[in-house]
PDB file of C-alpha atoms in Angstrom:
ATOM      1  CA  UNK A   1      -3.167  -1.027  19.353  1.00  0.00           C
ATOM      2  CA  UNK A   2      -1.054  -0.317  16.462  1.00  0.00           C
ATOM      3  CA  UNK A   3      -1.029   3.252  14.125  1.00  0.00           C
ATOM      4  CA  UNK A   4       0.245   3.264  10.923  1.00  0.00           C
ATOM      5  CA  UNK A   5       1.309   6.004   8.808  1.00  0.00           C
ATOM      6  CA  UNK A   6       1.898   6.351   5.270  1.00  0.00           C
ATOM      7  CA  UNK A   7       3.391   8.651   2.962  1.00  0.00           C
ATOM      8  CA  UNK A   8       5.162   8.734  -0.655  1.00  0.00           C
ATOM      9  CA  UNK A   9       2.269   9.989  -2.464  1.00  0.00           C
ATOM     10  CA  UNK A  10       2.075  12.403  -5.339  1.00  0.00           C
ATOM     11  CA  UNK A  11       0.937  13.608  -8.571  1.00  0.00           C
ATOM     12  CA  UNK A  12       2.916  11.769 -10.926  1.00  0.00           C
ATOM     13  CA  UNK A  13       2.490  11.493 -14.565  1.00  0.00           C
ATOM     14  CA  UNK A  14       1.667   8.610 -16.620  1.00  0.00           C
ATOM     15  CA  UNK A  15       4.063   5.849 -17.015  1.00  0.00           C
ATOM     16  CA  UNK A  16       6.197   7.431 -13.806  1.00  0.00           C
ATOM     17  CA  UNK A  17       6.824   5.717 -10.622  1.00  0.00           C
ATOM     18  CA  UNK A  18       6.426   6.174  -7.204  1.00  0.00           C
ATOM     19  CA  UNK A  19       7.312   4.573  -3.879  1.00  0.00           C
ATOM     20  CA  UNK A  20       4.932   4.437  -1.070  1.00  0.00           C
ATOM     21  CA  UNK A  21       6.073   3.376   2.542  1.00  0.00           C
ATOM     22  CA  UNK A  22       3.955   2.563   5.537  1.00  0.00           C
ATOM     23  CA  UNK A  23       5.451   2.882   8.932  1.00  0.00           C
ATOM     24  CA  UNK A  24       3.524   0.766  11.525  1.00  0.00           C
ATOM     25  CA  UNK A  25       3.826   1.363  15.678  1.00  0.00           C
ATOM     26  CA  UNK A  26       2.345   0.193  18.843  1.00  0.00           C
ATOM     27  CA  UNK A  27       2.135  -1.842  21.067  1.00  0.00           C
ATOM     28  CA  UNK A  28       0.232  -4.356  19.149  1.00  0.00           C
ATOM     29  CA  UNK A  29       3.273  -5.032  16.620  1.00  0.00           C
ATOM     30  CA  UNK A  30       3.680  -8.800  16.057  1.00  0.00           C
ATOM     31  CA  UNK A  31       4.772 -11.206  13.135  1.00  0.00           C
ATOM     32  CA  UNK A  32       1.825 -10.396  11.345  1.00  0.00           C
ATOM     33  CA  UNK A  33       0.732  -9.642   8.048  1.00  0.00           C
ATOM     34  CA  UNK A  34       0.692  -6.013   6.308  1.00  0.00           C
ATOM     35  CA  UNK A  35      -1.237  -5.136   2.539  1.00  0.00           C
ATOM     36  CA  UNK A  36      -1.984  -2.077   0.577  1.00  0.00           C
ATOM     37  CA  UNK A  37      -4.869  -0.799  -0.172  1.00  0.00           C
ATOM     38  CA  UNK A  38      -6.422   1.640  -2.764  1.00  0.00           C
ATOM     39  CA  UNK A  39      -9.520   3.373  -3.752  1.00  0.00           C
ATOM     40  CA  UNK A  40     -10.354   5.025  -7.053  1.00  0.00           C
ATOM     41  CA  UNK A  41     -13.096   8.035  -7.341  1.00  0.00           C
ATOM     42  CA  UNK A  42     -16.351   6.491  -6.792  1.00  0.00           C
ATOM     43  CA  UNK A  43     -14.872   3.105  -6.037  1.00  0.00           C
ATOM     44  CA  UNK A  44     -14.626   0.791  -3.374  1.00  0.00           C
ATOM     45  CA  UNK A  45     -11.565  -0.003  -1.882  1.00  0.00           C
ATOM     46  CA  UNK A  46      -9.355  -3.281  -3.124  1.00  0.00           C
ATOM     47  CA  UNK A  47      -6.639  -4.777  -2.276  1.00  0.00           C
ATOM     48  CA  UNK A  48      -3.265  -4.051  -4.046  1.00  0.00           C
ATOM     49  CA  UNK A  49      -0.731  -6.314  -2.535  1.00  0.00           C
ATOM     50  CA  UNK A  50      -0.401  -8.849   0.859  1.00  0.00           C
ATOM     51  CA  UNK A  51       3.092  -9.252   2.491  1.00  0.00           C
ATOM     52  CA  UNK A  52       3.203 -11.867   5.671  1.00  0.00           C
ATOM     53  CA  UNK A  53       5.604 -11.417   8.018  1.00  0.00           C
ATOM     54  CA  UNK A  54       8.504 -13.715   5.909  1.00  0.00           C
ATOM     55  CA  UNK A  55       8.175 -11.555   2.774  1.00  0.00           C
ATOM     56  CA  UNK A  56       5.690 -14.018   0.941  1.00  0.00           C
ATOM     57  CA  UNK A  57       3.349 -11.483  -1.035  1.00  0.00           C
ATOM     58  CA  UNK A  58       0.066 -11.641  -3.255  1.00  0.00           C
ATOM     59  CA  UNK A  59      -0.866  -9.025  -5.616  1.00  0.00           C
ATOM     60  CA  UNK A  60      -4.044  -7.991  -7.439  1.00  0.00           C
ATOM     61  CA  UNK A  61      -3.995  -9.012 -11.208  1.00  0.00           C
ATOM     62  CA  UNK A  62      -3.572  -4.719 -11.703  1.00  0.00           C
ATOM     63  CA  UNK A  63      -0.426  -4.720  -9.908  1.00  0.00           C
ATOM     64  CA  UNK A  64       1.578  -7.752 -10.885  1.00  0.00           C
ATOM     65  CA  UNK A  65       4.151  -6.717 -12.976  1.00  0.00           C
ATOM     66  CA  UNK A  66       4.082  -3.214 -11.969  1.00  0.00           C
ATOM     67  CA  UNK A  67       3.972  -2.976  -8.722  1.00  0.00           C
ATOM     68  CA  UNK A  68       6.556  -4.274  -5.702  1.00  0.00           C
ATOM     69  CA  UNK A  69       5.437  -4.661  -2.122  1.00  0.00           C
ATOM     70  CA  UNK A  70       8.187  -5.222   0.697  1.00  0.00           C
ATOM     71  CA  UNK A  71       8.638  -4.993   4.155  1.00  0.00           C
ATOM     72  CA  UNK A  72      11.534  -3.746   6.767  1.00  0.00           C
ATOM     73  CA  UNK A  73      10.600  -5.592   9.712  1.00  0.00           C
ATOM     74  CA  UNK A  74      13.318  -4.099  11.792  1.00  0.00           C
ATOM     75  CA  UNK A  75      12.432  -0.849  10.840  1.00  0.00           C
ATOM     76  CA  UNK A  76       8.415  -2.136  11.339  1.00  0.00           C
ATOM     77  CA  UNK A  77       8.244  -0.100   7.963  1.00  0.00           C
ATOM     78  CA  UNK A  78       6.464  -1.460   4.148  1.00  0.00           C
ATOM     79  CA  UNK A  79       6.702  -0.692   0.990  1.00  0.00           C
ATOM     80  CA  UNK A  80       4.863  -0.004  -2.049  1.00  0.00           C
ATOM     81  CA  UNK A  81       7.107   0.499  -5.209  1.00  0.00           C
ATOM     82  CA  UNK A  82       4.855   1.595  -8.066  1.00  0.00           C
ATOM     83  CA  UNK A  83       6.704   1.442 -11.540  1.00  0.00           C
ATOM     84  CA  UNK A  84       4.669   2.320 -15.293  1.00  0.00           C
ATOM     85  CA  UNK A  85       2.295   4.389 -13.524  1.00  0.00           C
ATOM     86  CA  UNK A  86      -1.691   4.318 -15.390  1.00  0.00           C
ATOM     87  CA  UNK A  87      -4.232   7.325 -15.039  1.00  0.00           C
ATOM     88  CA  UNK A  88      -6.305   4.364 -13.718  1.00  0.00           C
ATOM     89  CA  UNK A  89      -3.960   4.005 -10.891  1.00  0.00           C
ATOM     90  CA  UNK A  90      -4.946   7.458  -8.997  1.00  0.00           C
ATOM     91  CA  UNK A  91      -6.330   6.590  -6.497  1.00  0.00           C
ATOM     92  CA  UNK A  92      -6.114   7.330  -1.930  1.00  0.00           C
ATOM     93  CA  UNK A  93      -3.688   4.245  -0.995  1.00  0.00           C
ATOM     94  CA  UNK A  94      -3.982   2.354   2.531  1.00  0.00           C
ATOM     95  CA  UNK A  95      -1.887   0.689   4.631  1.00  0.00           C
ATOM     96  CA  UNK A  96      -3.449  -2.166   6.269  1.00  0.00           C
ATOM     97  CA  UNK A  97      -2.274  -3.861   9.757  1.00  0.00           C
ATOM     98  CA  UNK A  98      -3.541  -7.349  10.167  1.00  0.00           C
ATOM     99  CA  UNK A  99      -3.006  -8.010  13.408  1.00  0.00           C
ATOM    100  CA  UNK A 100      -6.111  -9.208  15.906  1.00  0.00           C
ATOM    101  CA  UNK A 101      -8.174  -7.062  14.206  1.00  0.00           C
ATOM    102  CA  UNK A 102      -7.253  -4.744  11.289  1.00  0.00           C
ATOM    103  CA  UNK A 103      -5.737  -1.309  11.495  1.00  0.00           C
ATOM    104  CA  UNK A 104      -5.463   1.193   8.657  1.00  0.00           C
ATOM    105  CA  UNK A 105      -3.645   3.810   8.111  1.00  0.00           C
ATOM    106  CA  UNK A 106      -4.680   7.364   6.822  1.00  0.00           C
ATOM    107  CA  UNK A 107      -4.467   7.019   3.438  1.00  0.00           C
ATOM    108  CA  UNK A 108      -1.926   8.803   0.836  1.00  0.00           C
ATOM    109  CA  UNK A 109      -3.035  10.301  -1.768  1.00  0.00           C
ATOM    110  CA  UNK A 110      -1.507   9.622  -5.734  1.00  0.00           C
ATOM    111  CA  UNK A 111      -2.836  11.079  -9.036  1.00  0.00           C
ATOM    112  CA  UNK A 112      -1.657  10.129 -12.124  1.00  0.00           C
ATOM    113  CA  UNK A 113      -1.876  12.847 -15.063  1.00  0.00           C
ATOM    114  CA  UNK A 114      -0.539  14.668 -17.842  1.00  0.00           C
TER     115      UNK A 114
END
């Protein structure tokens, strides 16, 4: 079993940044994999970014450039760093736990405007 918690969200306004973080606990903690989530209004959900255990990550074609995904194992703890925020970017984030099966987290939520 493993619960995850995120927080960091915000209204923000365009071209701003925010950092999201994702604290993961439970008993089911391994060396396993962590992402980000996010779904827009209307919209199904999609993967932002992948982090494995050793840091290697994988980001949507949205988020490269922009956005930064690490990890604190010792602290059991990832990160979202959002930078040149979009109105397109607002959105309810997720943390995902992929462990033997996937957990999520709540959701934060961050909105983008003027």
């Amino acid at each position: 079993q493993v619960q995850l918690v995120e927080s960091g969200g915000g209204l923000v306004q365009p071209g701003g940044s925010l950092r999201l973080s994702c604290v993961a606990s439970g008993p089911g903690l391994g060396a396993h994999s962590m992402a980000w989530f996010r779904q827009r209004p209307g919209k199904e959900r999609v993967m932002v970014a992948t982090i494995t255990f050793g840091g290697n990550t994988i980001y949507s074609d949205f988020a490269k450039g922009r956005f930064t995904c690490t990890r604190d194992n010792a602290k059991n703890t990832m990160y979202l760093q959002m930078n040149d925020l979009k109105r397109e970017d607002t959105a309810v984030y997720y943390c995902q736990y992929i462990g033997s099966r996937g957990y999520w987290g709540q959701g934060t939520q961050v909105t983008v405007s003027s």
